[in-house]
mmCIF file of C-alpha atoms and ligand atoms in Angstrom:
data_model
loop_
_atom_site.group_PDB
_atom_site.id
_atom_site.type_symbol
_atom_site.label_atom_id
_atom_site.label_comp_id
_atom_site.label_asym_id
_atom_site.label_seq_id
_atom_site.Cartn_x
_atom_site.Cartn_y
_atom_site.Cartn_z
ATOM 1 C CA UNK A 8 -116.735 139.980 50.235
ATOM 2 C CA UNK A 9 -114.219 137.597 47.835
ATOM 3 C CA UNK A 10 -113.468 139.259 44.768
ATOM 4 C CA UNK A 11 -113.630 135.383 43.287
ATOM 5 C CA UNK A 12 -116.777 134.392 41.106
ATOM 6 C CA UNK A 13 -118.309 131.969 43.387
ATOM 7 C CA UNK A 14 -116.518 128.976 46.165
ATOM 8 C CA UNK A 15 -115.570 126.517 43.892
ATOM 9 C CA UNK A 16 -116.001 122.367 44.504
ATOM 10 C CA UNK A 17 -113.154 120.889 44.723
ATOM 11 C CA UNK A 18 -114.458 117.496 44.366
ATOM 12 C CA UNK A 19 -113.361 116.729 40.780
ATOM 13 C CA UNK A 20 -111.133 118.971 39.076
ATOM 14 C CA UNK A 21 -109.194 118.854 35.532
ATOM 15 C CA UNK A 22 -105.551 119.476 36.080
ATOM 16 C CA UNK A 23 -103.839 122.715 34.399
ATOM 17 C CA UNK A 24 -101.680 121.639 31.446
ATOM 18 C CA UNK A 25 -99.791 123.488 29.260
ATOM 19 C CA UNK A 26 -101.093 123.515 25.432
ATOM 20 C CA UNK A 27 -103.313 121.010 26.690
ATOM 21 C CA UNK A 28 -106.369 122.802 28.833
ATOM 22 C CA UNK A 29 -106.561 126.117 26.828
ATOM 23 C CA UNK A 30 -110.035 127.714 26.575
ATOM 24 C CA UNK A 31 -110.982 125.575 23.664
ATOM 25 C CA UNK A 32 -110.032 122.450 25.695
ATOM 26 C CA UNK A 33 -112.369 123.985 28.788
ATOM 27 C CA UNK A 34 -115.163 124.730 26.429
ATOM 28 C CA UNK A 35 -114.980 121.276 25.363
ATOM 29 C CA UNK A 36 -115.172 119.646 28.786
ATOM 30 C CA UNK A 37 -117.711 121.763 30.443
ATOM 31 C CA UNK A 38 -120.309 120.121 27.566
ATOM 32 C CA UNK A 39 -119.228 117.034 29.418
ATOM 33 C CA UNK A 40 -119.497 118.018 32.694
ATOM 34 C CA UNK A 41 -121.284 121.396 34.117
ATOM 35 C CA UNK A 42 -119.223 121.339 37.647
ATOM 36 C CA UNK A 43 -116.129 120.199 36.995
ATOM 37 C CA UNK A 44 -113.791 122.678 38.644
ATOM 38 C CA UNK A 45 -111.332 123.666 35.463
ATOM 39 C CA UNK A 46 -108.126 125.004 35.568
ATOM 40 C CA UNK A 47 -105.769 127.031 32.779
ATOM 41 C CA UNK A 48 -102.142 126.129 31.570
ATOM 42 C CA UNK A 49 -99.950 127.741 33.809
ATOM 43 C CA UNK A 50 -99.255 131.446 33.522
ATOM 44 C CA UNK A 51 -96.154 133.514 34.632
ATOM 45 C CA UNK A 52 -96.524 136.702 36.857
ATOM 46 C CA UNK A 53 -94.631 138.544 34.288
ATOM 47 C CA UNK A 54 -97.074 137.541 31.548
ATOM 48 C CA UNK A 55 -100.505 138.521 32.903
ATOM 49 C CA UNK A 56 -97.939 141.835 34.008
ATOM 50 C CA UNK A 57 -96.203 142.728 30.403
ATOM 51 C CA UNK A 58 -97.663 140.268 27.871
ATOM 52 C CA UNK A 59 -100.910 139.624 26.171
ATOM 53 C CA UNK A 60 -103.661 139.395 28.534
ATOM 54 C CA UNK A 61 -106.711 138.288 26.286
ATOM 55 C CA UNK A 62 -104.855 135.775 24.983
ATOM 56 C CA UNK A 63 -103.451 134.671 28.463
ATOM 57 C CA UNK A 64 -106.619 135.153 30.419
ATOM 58 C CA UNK A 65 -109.647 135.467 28.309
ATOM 59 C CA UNK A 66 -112.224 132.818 28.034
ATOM 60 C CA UNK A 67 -116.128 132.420 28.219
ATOM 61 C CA UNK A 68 -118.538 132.623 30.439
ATOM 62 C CA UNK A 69 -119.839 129.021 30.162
ATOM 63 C CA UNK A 70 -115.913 127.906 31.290
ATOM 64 C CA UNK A 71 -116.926 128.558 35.283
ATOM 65 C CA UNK A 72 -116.048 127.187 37.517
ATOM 66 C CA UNK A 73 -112.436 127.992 36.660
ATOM 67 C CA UNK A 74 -109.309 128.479 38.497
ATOM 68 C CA UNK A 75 -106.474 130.533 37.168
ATOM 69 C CA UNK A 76 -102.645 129.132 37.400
ATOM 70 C CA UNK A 77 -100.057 131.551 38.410
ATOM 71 C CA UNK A 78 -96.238 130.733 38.879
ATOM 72 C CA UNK A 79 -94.254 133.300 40.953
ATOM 73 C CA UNK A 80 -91.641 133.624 43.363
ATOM 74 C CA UNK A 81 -92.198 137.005 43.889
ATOM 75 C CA UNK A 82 -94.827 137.949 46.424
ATOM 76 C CA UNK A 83 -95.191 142.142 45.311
ATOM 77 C CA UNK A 84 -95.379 140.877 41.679
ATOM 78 C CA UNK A 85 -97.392 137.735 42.219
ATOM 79 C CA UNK A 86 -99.713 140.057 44.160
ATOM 80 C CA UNK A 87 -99.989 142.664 41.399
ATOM 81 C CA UNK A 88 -100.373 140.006 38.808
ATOM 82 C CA UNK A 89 -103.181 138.549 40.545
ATOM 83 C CA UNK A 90 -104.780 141.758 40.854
ATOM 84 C CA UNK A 91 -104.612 142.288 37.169
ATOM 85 C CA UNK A 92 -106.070 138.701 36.677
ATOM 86 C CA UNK A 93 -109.145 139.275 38.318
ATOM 87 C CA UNK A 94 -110.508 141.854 35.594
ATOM 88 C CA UNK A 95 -110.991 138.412 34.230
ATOM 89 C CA UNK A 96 -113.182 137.081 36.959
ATOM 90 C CA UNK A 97 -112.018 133.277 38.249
ATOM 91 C CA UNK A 98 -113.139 131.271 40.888
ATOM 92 C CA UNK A 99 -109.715 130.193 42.503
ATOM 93 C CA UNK A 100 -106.251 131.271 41.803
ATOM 94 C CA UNK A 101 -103.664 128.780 42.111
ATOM 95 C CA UNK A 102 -99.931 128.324 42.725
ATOM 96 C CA UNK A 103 -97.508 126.101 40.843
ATOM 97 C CA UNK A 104 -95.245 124.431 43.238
ATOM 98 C CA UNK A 105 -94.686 121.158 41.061
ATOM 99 C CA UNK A 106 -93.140 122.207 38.232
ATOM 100 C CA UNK A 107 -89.937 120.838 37.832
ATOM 101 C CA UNK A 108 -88.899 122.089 34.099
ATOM 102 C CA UNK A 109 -85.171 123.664 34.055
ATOM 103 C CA UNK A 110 -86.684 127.121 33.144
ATOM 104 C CA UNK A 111 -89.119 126.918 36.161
ATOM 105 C CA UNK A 112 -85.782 125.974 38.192
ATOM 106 C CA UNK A 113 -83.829 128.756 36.470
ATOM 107 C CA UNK A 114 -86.876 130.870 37.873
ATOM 108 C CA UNK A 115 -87.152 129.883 41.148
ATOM 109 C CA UNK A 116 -90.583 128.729 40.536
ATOM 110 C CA UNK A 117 -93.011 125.685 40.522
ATOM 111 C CA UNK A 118 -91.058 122.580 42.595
ATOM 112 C CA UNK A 119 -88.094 124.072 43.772
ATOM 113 C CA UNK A 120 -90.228 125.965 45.889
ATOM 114 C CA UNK A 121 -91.127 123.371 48.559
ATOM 115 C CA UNK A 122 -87.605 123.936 49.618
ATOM 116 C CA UNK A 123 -89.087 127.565 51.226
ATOM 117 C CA UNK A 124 -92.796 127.082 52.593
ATOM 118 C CA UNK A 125 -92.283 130.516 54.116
ATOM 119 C CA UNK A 126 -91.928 131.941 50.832
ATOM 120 C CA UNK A 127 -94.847 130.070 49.519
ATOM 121 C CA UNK A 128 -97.037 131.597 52.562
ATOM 122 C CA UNK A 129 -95.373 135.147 51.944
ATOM 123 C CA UNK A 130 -96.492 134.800 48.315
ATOM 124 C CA UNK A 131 -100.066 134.076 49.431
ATOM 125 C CA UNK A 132 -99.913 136.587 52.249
ATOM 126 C CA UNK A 133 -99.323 139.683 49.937
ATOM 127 C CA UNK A 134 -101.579 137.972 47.116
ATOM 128 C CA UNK A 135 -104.122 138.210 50.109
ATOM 129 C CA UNK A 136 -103.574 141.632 50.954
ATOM 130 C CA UNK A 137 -103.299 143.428 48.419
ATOM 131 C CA UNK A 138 -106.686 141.377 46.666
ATOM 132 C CA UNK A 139 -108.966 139.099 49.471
ATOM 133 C CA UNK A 140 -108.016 136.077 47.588
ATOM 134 C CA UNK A 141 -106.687 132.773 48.863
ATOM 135 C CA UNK A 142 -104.247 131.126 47.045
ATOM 136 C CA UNK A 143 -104.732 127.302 46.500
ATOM 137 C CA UNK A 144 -101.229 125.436 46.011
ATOM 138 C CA UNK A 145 -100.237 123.014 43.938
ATOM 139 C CA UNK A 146 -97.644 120.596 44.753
ATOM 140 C CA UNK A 147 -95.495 117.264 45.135
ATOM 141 C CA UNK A 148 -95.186 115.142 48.183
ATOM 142 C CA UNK A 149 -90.868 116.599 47.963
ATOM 143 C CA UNK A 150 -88.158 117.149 45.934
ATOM 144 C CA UNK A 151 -85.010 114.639 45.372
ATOM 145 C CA UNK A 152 -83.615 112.954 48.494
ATOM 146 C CA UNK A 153 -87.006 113.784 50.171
ATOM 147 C CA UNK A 154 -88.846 110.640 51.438
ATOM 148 C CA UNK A 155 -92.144 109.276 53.026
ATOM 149 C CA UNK A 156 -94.690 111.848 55.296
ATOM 150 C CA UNK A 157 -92.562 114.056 57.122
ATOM 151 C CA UNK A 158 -91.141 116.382 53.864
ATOM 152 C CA UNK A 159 -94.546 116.462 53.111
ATOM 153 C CA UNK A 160 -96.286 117.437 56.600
ATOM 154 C CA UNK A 161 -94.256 119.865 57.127
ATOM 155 C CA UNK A 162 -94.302 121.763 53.611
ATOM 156 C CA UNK A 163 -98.028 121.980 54.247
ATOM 157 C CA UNK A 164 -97.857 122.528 58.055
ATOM 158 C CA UNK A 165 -95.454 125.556 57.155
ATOM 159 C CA UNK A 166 -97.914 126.875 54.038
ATOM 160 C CA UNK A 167 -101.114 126.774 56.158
ATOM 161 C CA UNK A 168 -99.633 128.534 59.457
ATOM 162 C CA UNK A 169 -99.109 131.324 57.333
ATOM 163 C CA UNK A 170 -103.042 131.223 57.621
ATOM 164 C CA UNK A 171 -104.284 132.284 53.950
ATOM 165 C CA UNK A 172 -103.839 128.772 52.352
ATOM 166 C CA UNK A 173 -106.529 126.177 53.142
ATOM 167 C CA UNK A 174 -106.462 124.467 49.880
ATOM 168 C CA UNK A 175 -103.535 122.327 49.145
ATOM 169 C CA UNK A 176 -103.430 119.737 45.709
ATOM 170 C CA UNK A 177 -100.670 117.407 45.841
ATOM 171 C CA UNK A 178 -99.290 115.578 42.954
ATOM 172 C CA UNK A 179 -98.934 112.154 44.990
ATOM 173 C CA UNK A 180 -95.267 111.775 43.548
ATOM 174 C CA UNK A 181 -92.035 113.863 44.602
ATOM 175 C CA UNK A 182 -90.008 115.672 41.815
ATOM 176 C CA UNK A 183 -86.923 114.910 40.689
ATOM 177 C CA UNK A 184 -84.941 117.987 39.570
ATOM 178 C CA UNK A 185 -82.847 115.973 37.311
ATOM 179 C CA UNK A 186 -85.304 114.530 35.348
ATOM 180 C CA UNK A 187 -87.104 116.276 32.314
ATOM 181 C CA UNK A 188 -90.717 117.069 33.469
ATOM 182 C CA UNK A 189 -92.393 114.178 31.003
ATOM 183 C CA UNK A 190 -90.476 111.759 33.266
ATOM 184 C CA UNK A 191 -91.559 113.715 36.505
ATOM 185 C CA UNK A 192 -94.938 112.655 35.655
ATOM 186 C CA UNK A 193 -94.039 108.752 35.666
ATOM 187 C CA UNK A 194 -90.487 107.741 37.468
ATOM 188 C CA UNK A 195 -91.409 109.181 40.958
ATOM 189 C CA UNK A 196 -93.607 106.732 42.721
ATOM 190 C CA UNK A 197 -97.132 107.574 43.131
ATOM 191 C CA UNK A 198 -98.243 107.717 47.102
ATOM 192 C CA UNK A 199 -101.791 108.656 47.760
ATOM 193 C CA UNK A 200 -101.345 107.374 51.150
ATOM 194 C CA UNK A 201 -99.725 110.095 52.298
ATOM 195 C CA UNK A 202 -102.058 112.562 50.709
ATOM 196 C CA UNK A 203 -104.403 110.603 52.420
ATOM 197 C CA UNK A 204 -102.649 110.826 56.149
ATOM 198 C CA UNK A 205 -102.632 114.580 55.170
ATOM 199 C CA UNK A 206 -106.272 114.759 55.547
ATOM 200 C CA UNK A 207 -106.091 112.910 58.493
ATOM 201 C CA UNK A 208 -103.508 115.115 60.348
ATOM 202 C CA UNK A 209 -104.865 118.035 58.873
ATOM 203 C CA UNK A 210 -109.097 117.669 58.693
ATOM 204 C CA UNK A 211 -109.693 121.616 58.474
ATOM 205 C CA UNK A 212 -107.680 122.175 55.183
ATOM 206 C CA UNK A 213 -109.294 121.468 51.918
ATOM 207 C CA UNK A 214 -106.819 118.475 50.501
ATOM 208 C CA UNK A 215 -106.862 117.137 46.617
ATOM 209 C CA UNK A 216 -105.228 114.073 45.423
ATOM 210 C CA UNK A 217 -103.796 114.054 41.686
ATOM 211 C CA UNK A 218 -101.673 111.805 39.636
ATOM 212 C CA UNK A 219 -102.885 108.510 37.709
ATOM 213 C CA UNK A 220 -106.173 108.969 38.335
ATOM 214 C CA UNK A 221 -108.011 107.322 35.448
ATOM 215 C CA UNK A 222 -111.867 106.812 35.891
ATOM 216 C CA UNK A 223 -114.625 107.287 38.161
ATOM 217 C CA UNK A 224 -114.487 104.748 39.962
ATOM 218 C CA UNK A 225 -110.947 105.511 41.097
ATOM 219 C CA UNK A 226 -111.663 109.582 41.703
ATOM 220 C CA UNK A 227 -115.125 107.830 43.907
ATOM 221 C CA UNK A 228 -112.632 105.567 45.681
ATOM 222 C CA UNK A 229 -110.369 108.420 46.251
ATOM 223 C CA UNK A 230 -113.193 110.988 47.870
ATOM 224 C CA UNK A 231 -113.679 108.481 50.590
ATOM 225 C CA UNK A 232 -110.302 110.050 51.953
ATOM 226 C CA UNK A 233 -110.068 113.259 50.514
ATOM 227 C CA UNK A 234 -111.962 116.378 49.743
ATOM 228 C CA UNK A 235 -111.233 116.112 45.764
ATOM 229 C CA UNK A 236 -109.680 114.857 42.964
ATOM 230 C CA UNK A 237 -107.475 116.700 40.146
ATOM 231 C CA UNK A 238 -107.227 114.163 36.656
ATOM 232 C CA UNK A 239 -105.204 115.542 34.264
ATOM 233 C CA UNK A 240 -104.027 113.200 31.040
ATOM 234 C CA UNK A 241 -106.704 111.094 31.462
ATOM 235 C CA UNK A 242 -109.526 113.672 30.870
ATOM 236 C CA UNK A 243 -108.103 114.865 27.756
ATOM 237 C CA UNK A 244 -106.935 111.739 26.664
ATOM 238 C CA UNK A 245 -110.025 109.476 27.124
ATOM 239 C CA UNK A 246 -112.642 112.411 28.117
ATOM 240 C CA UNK A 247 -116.058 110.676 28.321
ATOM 241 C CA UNK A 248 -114.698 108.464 30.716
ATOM 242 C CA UNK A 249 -115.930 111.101 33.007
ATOM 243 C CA UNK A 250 -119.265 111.622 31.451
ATOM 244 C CA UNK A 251 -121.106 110.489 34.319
ATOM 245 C CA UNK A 252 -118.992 112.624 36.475
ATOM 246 C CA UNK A 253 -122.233 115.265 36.827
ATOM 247 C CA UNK A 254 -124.735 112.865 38.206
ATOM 248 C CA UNK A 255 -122.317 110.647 40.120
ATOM 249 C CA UNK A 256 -119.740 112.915 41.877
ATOM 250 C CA UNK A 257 -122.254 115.988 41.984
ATOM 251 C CA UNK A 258 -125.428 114.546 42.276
ATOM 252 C CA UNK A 259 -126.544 116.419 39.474
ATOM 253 C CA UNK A 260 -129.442 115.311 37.040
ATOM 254 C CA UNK A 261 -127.383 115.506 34.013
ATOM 255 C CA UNK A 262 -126.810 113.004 31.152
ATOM 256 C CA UNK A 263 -124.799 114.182 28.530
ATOM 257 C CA UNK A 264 -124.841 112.317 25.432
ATOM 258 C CA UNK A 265 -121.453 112.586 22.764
ATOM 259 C CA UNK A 266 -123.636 113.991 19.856
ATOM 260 C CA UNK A 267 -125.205 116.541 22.107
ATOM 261 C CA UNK A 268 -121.285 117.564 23.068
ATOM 262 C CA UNK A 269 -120.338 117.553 19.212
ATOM 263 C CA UNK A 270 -123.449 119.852 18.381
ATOM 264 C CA UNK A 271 -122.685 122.604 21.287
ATOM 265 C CA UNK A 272 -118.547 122.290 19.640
ATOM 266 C CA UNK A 273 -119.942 122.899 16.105
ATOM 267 C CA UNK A 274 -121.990 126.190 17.186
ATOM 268 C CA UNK A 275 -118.530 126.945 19.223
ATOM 269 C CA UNK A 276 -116.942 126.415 16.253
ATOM 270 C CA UNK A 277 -118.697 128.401 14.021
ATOM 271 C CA UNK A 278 -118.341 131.608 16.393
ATOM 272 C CA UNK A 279 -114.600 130.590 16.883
ATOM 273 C CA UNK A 280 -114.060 131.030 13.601
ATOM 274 C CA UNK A 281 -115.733 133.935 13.233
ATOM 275 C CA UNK A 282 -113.320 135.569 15.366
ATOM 276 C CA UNK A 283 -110.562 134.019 13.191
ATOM 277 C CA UNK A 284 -109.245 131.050 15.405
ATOM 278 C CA UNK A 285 -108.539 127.990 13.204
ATOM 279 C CA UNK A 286 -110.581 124.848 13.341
ATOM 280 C CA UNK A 287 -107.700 122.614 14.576
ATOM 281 C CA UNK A 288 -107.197 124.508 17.983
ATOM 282 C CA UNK A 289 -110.374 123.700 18.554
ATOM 283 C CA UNK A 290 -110.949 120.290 16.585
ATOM 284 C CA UNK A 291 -107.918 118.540 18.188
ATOM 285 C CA UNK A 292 -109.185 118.582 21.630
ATOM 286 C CA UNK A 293 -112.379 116.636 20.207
ATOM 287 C CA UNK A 294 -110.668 113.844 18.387
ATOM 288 C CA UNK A 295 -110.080 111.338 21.594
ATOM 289 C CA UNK A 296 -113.614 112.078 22.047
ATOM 290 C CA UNK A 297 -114.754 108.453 20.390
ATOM 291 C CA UNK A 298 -111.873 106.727 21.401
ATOM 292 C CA UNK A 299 -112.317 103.062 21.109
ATOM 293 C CA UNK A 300 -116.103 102.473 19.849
ATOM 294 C CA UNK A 301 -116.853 101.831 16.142
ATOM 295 C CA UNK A 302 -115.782 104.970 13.811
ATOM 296 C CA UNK A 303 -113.858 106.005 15.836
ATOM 297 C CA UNK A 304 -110.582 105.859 12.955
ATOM 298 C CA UNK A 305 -113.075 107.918 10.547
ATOM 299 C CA UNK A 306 -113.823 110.462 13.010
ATOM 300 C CA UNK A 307 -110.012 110.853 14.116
ATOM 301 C CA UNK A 308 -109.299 111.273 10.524
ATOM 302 C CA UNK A 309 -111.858 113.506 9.362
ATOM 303 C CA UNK A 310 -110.865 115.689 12.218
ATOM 304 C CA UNK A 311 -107.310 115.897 12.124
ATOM 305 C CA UNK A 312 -107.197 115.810 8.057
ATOM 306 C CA UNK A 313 -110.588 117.061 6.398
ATOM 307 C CA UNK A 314 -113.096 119.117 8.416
ATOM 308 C CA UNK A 315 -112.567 122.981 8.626
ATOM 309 C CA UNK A 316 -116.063 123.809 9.349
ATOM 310 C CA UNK A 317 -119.269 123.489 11.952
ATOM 311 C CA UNK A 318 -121.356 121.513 8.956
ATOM 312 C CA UNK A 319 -118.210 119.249 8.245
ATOM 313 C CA UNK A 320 -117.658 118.489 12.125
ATOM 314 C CA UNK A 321 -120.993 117.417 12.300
ATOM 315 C CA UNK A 322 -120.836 115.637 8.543
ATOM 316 C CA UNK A 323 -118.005 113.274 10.506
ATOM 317 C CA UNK A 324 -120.243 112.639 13.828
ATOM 318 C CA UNK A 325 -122.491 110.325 10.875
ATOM 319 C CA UNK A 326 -119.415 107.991 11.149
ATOM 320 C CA UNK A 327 -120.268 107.501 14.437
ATOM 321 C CA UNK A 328 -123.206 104.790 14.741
ATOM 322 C CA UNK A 329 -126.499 106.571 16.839
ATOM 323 C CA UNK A 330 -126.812 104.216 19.634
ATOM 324 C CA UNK A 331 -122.942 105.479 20.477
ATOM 325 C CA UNK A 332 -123.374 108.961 19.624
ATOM 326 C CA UNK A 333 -126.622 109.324 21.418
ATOM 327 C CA UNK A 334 -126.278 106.844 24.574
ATOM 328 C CA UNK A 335 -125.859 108.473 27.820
ATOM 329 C CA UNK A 336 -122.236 108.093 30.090
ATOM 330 C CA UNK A 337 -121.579 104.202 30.640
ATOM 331 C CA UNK A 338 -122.724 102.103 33.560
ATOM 332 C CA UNK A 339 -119.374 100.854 33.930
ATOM 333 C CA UNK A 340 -118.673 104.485 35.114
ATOM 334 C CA UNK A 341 -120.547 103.920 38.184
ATOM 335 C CA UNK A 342 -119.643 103.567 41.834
ATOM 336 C CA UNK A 343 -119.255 99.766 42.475
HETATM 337 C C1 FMN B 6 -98.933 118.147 28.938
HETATM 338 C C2 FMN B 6 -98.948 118.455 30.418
HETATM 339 C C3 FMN B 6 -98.805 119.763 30.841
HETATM 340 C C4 FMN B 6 -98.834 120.070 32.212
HETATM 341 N N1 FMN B 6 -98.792 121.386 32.610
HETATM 342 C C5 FMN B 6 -98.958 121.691 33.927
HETATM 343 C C6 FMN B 6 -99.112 123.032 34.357
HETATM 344 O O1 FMN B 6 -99.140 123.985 33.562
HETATM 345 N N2 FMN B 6 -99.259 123.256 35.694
HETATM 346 C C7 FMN B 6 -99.272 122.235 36.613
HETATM 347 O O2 FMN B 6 -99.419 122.473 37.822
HETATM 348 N N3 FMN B 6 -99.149 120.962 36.222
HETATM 349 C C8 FMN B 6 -99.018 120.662 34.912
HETATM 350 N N4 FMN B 6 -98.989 119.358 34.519
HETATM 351 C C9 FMN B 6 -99.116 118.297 35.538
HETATM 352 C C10 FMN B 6 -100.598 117.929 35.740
HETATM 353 O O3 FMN B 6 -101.328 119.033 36.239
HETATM 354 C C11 FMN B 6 -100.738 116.752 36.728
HETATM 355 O O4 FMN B 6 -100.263 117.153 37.998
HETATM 356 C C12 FMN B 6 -99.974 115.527 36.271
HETATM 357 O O5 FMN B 6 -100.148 115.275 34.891
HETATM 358 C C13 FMN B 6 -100.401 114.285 37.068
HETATM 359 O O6 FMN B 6 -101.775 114.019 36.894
HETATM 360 P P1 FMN B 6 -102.324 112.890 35.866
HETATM 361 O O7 FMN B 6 -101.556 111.630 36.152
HETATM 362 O O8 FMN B 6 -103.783 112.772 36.171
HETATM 363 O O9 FMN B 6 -102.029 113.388 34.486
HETATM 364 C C14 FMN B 6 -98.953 119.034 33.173
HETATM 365 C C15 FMN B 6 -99.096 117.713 32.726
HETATM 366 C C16 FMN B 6 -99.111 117.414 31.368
HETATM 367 C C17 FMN B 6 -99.297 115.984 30.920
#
């Protein structure tokens, strides 16, 4: 039997992020959608070995489905980190091989590790034995002088024959090691054809495409060539843009509505609190939530400068006129 919660979807997915998709964040979206696959800001082996677990690792119930980040280059410690993670219960447990940061360099972790596939399978290998769980990956099409398919065919090719890794997420865009990781997200060209060839050459694996995905129409597009799609800035910088995501990607008979998402927030808010978080962690993840309709300044404003508590949160949603806060996701949301 998998010590994992449940098989996760990997049709739509909300990236990991550091200090961006923190358990507040996931909350937050999983009002919006109930199957989104979610994922948590990247956390060292070391961390989940020596440092503060319930702060690393804890979150709610409600969060699942939710996939755990790791970053290792160690396979005894990723393997005994992973182990410790599970007290937590996720649904997937993921590698970083994309991050390109000078620390994660200094490491030997996140990109520079397409350079050894072997040591990404031998990671996954003694993650497998020691707890039944199969490491997803998460990766670039290469690294530096790298270019077109065959970098990226192999790295996979390589991962899977190790044969615990079925799931691979590619960040359609190589990394460039001398670039600061901001710019690693927008200098690299963008390729989703060759994610797409992936699942081509390789139909058995599970294969997500990420990187400048920015509605649903695009992730729909997308799933006619691939078994998923990761979004990451654009679900926490525009987030109802995948309101519909529910009934359109899952088939599910959902229709969230913005006030309904403020209300569950306020009652989050109110036990948040009570356990002595402060309002902003939680209250800045909500403020693109009207982005672009009428009130939208107020709302920003009273969040960011005035509201401290669940009655003022929803004293700022009356900014908002009803036939925003209560209409269900947009039309323009839907497959064309
Ligand atoms: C603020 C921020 C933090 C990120 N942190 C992580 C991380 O912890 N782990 C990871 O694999 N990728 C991280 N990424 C990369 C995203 O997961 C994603 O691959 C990238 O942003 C491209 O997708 P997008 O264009 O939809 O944002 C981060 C991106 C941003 C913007």
């Amino acid at each position: 039997m998998t010590p994992l919660a449940k098989v996760p979807s990997h049709a739509f997915a909300v990236a990991p992020m550091l200090e961006r998709t923190d358990r507040h964040f996931r909350y937050f979206f999983r009002q919006i959608s109930a199957k989104a696959l979610l994922y948590t800001e990247m956390v060292f082996d070391l961390a989940i070995l020596h440092g503060d677990t319930e702060r690393l690792l804890g979150h709610r119930d409600e969060e699942h489905p939710l996939a755990l980040q790791i970053a290792s280059s160690d396979p005894g410690r990723a393997a005994k980190a992973v182990r410790k993670a599970l007290a937590y219960t996720f649904d997937e447990v993921n590698l970083n091989v994309g991050c390109p940061s000078e620390k994660s360099q200094r490491s030997g972790i996140g990109a520079v590790l397409m350079r050894t596939p072997g040591r990404v399978a031998e990671i996954a290998r003694a993650v497998y034995d020691e707890c039944g769980v199969r490491l997803s990956v998460k990766h670039r099409l290469g690294l530096d002088a790298d270019e077109g398919y065959a970098p990226l065919a192999r790295f996979v090719e390589t991962v899977a024959a190790g044969g615990v890794v079925t799931t691979f997420i590619v960040h359609a865009r190589k990394a460039l090691l001398s670039l600061d990781t901001r710019k690693n997200r927008e200098v690299p060209p963008l390729r989703h054809d060759l994610v797409h060839r992936l699942k081509r050459d390789f139909p058995e694996l599970t294969i997500v495409t990420n990187g400048g995905i920015q509605d649903l129409k695009a992730v729909t597009r997308h799933l006619e060539a691939v078994d998923g799609v990761m979004v990451g800035r654009a679900a926490t910088e525009d987030p109802w843009c995948f309101a519909a995501v529910d009934a359109q990607i899952f088939g599910l008979p959902r229709r969230p509505t913005r006030q309904g998402v403020v209300e569950a927030m306020a009652a989050y808010l109110d036990d948040a609190l009570g356990e002595g978080v402060p309002a902003a962690a939680i209250l800045r993840h909500l403020v693109p939530l009207f982005r672009g309709v009428p009130g939208a300044r107020h709302w920003r404003r009273a969040l960011t400068e005035s509201v401290t508590s669940p009655e003022g949160l929803l004293e700022a949603l009356k900014a908002i006129p009803p036939e925003v806060r209560l209409e269900p996701p947009k039309p323009h949301t839907a497959p064309t």
